Amino acid sequence: MRRLPTDRRDAGFTIIEVLVALAIVAVSIVAIGRLMSTNARGVRKLEEHVALVQSAQTVMSTEIPDRSKLAPGRLMGRNGDTRWQIDVGPVGGDWIVDKEDVNWIPELVKLRVRDGSGATLELETVRLMRKPKP
């Protein structure tokens, strides 16, 4: 009687080998799942940031008054679930110009945009505004 190769005692896998292989597969699946989860969170944060930047661009182009009408102070408003605030003030230092031939002075414009989730974006720029008449 001749024995087949599968009838031998050392043919196939032992239960330990199968368990080790399953453990390796399980660890690999968990690592891939964590990577996918981290990736998804990163994509969400990036999408939120892009939405905030777009809101800030909209506010800067539509809500900041024309240079001839720009004045120191604070403007506040809302676009959907996004709140914004614009502060216009001196750039800092001694920017007071006493010369009569200068019609424009630099002013610091600070823009703060906050969305419904609480994420905030702050931008600063310098705009020229008409020098007030004495």
JSON list of C-alpha atoms in Angstrom, two decimals, residues 19-132:
[
{"chain": "A", "resi": 19, "resn": "LEU", "atom": "CA", "xyz": [-3.04, 31.07, 14.17]},
{"chain": "A", "resi": 20, "resn": "VAL", "atom": "CA", "xyz": [0.21, 32.97, 13.51]},
{"chain": "A", "resi": 21, "resn": "ALA", "atom": "CA", "xyz": [-0.87, 33.68, 9.93]},
{"chain": "A", "resi": 22, "resn": "LEU", "atom": "CA", "xyz": [-4.29, 34.91, 11.15]},
{"chain": "A", "resi": 23, "resn": "ALA", "atom": "CA", "xyz": [-2.63, 37.15, 13.74]},
{"chain": "A", "resi": 24, "resn": "ILE", "atom": "CA", "xyz": [-0.39, 38.69, 11.06]},
{"chain": "A", "resi": 25, "resn": "VAL", "atom": "CA", "xyz": [-3.40, 39.29, 8.80]},
{"chain": "A", "resi": 26, "resn": "ALA", "atom": "CA", "xyz": [-5.37, 40.83, 11.70]},
{"chain": "A", "resi": 27, "resn": "VAL", "atom": "CA", "xyz": [-2.52, 43.21, 12.63]},
{"chain": "A", "resi": 28, "resn": "SER", "atom": "CA", "xyz": [-2.17, 44.23, 8.97]},
{"chain": "A", "resi": 29, "resn": "ILE", "atom": "CA", "xyz": [-5.91, 44.94, 8.68]},
{"chain": "A", "resi": 30, "resn": "VAL", "atom": "CA", "xyz": [-5.89, 47.03, 11.88]},
{"chain": "A", "resi": 31, "resn": "ALA", "atom": "CA", "xyz": [-2.89, 49.04, 10.63]},
{"chain": "A", "resi": 32, "resn": "ILE", "atom": "CA", "xyz": [-4.58, 49.70, 7.30]},
{"chain": "A", "resi": 33, "resn": "GLY", "atom": "CA", "xyz": [-7.79, 50.72, 9.09]},
{"chain": "A", "resi": 34, "resn": "ARG", "atom": "CA", "xyz": [-5.91, 53.21, 11.28]},
{"chain": "A", "resi": 35, "resn": "LEU", "atom": "CA", "xyz": [-4.18, 54.66, 8.25]},
{"chain": "A", "resi": 36, "resn": "MET", "atom": "CA", "xyz": [-7.50, 55.09, 6.44]},
{"chain": "A", "resi": 37, "resn": "SER", "atom": "CA", "xyz": [-9.07, 56.72, 9.52]},
{"chain": "A", "resi": 38, "resn": "THR", "atom": "CA", "xyz": [-6.17, 59.17, 9.90]},
{"chain": "A", "resi": 39, "resn": "ASN", "atom": "CA", "xyz": [-6.35, 59.94, 6.21]},
{"chain": "A", "resi": 40, "resn": "ALA", "atom": "CA", "xyz": [-10.10, 60.63, 6.39]},
{"chain": "A", "resi": 41, "resn": "ARG", "atom": "CA", "xyz": [-9.64, 63.00, 9.36]},
{"chain": "A", "resi": 42, "resn": "GLY", "atom": "CA", "xyz": [-6.88, 64.84, 7.51]},
{"chain": "A", "resi": 43, "resn": "VAL", "atom": "CA", "xyz": [-9.08, 65.23, 4.44]},
{"chain": "A", "resi": 44, "resn": "ARG", "atom": "CA", "xyz": [-11.94, 66.60, 6.58]},
{"chain": "A", "resi": 45, "resn": "LYS", "atom": "CA", "xyz": [-9.64, 69.14, 8.27]},
{"chain": "A", "resi": 46, "resn": "LEU", "atom": "CA", "xyz": [-8.27, 70.20, 4.90]},
{"chain": "A", "resi": 47, "resn": "GLU", "atom": "CA", "xyz": [-11.80, 70.65, 3.51]},
{"chain": "A", "resi": 48, "resn": "GLU", "atom": "CA", "xyz": [-12.75, 72.77, 6.56]},
{"chain": "A", "resi": 49, "resn": "HIS", "atom": "CA", "xyz": [-9.65, 74.93, 6.09]},
{"chain": "A", "resi": 50, "resn": "VAL", "atom": "CA", "xyz": [-10.37, 75.43, 2.39]},
{"chain": "A", "resi": 51, "resn": "ALA", "atom": "CA", "xyz": [-13.95, 76.46, 3.23]},
{"chain": "A", "resi": 52, "resn": "LEU", "atom": "CA", "xyz": [-12.64, 78.98, 5.79]},
{"chain": "A", "resi": 53, "resn": "VAL", "atom": "CA", "xyz": [-10.17, 80.42, 3.26]},
{"chain": "A", "resi": 54, "resn": "GLN", "atom": "CA", "xyz": [-12.95, 80.75, 0.68]},
{"chain": "A", "resi": 55, "resn": "SER", "atom": "CA", "xyz": [-15.17, 82.50, 3.24]},
{"chain": "A", "resi": 56, "resn": "ALA", "atom": "CA", "xyz": [-12.31, 84.87, 4.11]},
{"chain": "A", "resi": 57, "resn": "GLN", "atom": "CA", "xyz": [-11.74, 85.66, 0.44]},
{"chain": "A", "resi": 58, "resn": "THR", "atom": "CA", "xyz": [-15.43, 86.39, 0.00]},
{"chain": "A", "resi": 59, "resn": "VAL", "atom": "CA", "xyz": [-15.49, 88.69, 3.03]},
{"chain": "A", "resi": 60, "resn": "MET", "atom": "CA", "xyz": [-12.33, 90.50, 1.91]},
{"chain": "A", "resi": 61, "resn": "SER", "atom": "CA", "xyz": [-13.70, 91.12, -1.55]},
{"chain": "A", "resi": 62, "resn": "THR", "atom": "CA", "xyz": [-17.26, 92.08, -0.58]},
{"chain": "A", "resi": 63, "resn": "GLU", "atom": "CA", "xyz": [-17.25, 93.48, 2.97]},
{"chain": "A", "resi": 64, "resn": "ILE", "atom": "CA", "xyz": [-14.12, 95.62, 3.22]},
{"chain": "A", "resi": 65, "resn": "PRO", "atom": "CA", "xyz": [-15.14, 99.11, 2.09]},
{"chain": "A", "resi": 66, "resn": "ASP", "atom": "CA", "xyz": [-13.55, 100.85, -0.88]},
{"chain": "A", "resi": 67, "resn": "ARG", "atom": "CA", "xyz": [-10.30, 102.65, -0.07]},
{"chain": "A", "resi": 68, "resn": "SER", "atom": "CA", "xyz": [-12.02, 106.02, -0.23]},
{"chain": "A", "resi": 69, "resn": "LYS", "atom": "CA", "xyz": [-14.57, 104.89, 2.39]},
{"chain": "A", "resi": 70, "resn": "LEU", "atom": "CA", "xyz": [-12.26, 102.80, 4.62]},
{"chain": "A", "resi": 71, "resn": "ALA", "atom": "CA", "xyz": [-12.19, 104.12, 8.17]},
{"chain": "A", "resi": 72, "resn": "PRO", "atom": "CA", "xyz": [-10.74, 102.89, 11.48]},
{"chain": "A", "resi": 73, "resn": "GLY", "atom": "CA", "xyz": [-13.12, 100.75, 13.50]},
{"chain": "A", "resi": 74, "resn": "ARG", "atom": "CA", "xyz": [-14.77, 97.36, 13.55]},
{"chain": "A", "resi": 75, "resn": "LEU", "atom": "CA", "xyz": [-17.16, 95.67, 11.13]},
{"chain": "A", "resi": 76, "resn": "MET", "atom": "CA", "xyz": [-18.96, 92.43, 11.97]},
{"chain": "A", "resi": 77, "resn": "GLY", "atom": "CA", "xyz": [-21.26, 90.18, 10.05]},
{"chain": "A", "resi": 78, "resn": "ARG", "atom": "CA", "xyz": [-22.37, 86.71, 9.13]},
{"chain": "A", "resi": 79, "resn": "ASN", "atom": "CA", "xyz": [-22.42, 84.59, 5.94]},
{"chain": "A", "resi": 80, "resn": "GLY", "atom": "CA", "xyz": [-24.49, 81.47, 6.55]},
{"chain": "A", "resi": 81, "resn": "ASP", "atom": "CA", "xyz": [-23.00, 79.73, 9.60]},
{"chain": "A", "resi": 82, "resn": "THR", "atom": "CA", "xyz": [-19.73, 81.69, 9.27]},
{"chain": "A", "resi": 83, "resn": "ARG", "atom": "CA", "xyz": [-19.15, 84.76, 11.44]},
{"chain": "A", "resi": 84, "resn": "TRP", "atom": "CA", "xyz": [-16.59, 87.38, 10.49]},
{"chain": "A", "resi": 85, "resn": "GLN", "atom": "CA", "xyz": [-15.03, 90.43, 12.06]},
{"chain": "A", "resi": 86, "resn": "ILE", "atom": "CA", "xyz": [-12.87, 93.12, 10.46]},
{"chain": "A", "resi": 87, "resn": "ASP", "atom": "CA", "xyz": [-10.76, 95.48, 12.57]},
{"chain": "A", "resi": 88, "resn": "VAL", "atom": "CA", "xyz": [-9.20, 98.50, 10.88]},
{"chain": "A", "resi": 89, "resn": "GLY", "atom": "CA", "xyz": [-6.56, 100.42, 12.81]},
{"chain": "A", "resi": 90, "resn": "PRO", "atom": "CA", "xyz": [-3.12, 101.94, 12.69]},
{"chain": "A", "resi": 91, "resn": "VAL", "atom": "CA", "xyz": [-0.28, 99.80, 11.37]},
{"chain": "A", "resi": 92, "resn": "GLY", "atom": "CA", "xyz": [1.73, 100.55, 14.46]},
{"chain": "A", "resi": 93, "resn": "GLY", "atom": "CA", "xyz": [4.69, 102.69, 15.22]},
{"chain": "A", "resi": 94, "resn": "ASP", "atom": "CA", "xyz": [4.77, 106.31, 14.18]},
{"chain": "A", "resi": 95, "resn": "TRP", "atom": "CA", "xyz": [2.79, 106.23, 10.95]},
{"chain": "A", "resi": 96, "resn": "ILE", "atom": "CA", "xyz": [1.27, 109.62, 11.53]},
{"chain": "A", "resi": 97, "resn": "VAL", "atom": "CA", "xyz": [2.14, 111.74, 8.51]},
{"chain": "A", "resi": 98, "resn": "ASP", "atom": "CA", "xyz": [1.87, 115.48, 9.01]},
{"chain": "A", "resi": 99, "resn": "LYS", "atom": "CA", "xyz": [2.82, 116.50, 5.50]},
{"chain": "A", "resi": 100, "resn": "GLU", "atom": "CA", "xyz": [0.04, 118.16, 3.60]},
{"chain": "A", "resi": 101, "resn": "ASP", "atom": "CA", "xyz": [0.94, 116.60, 0.25]},
{"chain": "A", "resi": 102, "resn": "VAL", "atom": "CA", "xyz": [0.32, 113.03, 1.48]},
{"chain": "A", "resi": 103, "resn": "ASN", "atom": "CA", "xyz": [-3.27, 111.95, 0.86]},
{"chain": "A", "resi": 104, "resn": "TRP", "atom": "CA", "xyz": [-3.06, 108.24, 1.80]},
{"chain": "A", "resi": 105, "resn": "ILE", "atom": "CA", "xyz": [-1.93, 106.51, 4.99]},
{"chain": "A", "resi": 106, "resn": "PRO", "atom": "CA", "xyz": [-1.48, 102.76, 5.62]},
{"chain": "A", "resi": 107, "resn": "GLU", "atom": "CA", "xyz": [-3.98, 101.04, 7.90]},
{"chain": "A", "resi": 108, "resn": "LEU", "atom": "CA", "xyz": [-3.83, 97.50, 9.28]},
{"chain": "A", "resi": 109, "resn": "VAL", "atom": "CA", "xyz": [-6.87, 95.40, 8.39]},
{"chain": "A", "resi": 110, "resn": "LYS", "atom": "CA", "xyz": [-7.36, 92.29, 10.51]},
{"chain": "A", "resi": 111, "resn": "LEU", "atom": "CA", "xyz": [-9.94, 89.74, 9.40]},
{"chain": "A", "resi": 112, "resn": "ARG", "atom": "CA", "xyz": [-11.16, 86.94, 11.67]},
{"chain": "A", "resi": 113, "resn": "VAL", "atom": "CA", "xyz": [-13.47, 84.26, 10.24]},
{"chain": "A", "resi": 114, "resn": "ARG", "atom": "CA", "xyz": [-15.08, 81.57, 12.45]},
{"chain": "A", "resi": 115, "resn": "ASP", "atom": "CA", "xyz": [-17.25, 78.76, 11.13]},
{"chain": "A", "resi": 116, "resn": "GLY", "atom": "CA", "xyz": [-20.03, 76.87, 12.90]},
{"chain": "A", "resi": 117, "resn": "SER", "atom": "CA", "xyz": [-17.67, 74.18, 14.22]},
{"chain": "A", "resi": 118, "resn": "GLY", "atom": "CA", "xyz": [-15.48, 76.78, 15.93]},
{"chain": "A", "resi": 119, "resn": "ALA", "atom": "CA", "xyz": [-12.56, 76.67, 13.49]},
{"chain": "A", "resi": 120, "resn": "THR", "atom": "CA", "xyz": [-10.99, 80.12, 13.12]},
{"chain": "A", "resi": 121, "resn": "LEU", "atom": "CA", "xyz": [-8.88, 81.76, 10.46]},
{"chain": "A", "resi": 122, "resn": "GLU", "atom": "CA", "xyz": [-7.16, 85.11, 10.96]},
{"chain": "A", "resi": 123, "resn": "LEU", "atom": "CA", "xyz": [-5.68, 87.23, 8.18]},
{"chain": "A", "resi": 124, "resn": "GLU", "atom": "CA", "xyz": [-3.91, 90.57, 8.27]},
{"chain": "A", "resi": 125, "resn": "THR", "atom": "CA", "xyz": [-3.28, 92.95, 5.42]},
{"chain": "A", "resi": 126, "resn": "VAL", "atom": "CA", "xyz": [-2.36, 96.59, 4.98]},
{"chain": "A", "resi": 127, "resn": "ARG", "atom": "CA", "xyz": [-4.61, 98.92, 3.01]},
{"chain": "A", "resi": 128, "resn": "LEU", "atom": "CA", "xyz": [-4.16, 102.52, 2.10]},
{"chain": "A", "resi": 129, "resn": "MET", "atom": "CA", "xyz": [-6.90, 104.87, 3.24]},
{"chain": "A", "resi": 130, "resn": "ARG", "atom": "CA", "xyz": [-7.48, 108.56, 2.73]},
{"chain": "A", "resi": 131, "resn": "LYS", "atom": "CA", "xyz": [-5.82, 110.77, 5.25]},
{"chain": "A", "resi": 132, "resn": "PRO", "atom": "CA", "xyz": [-8.50, 112.53, 7.33]}
]
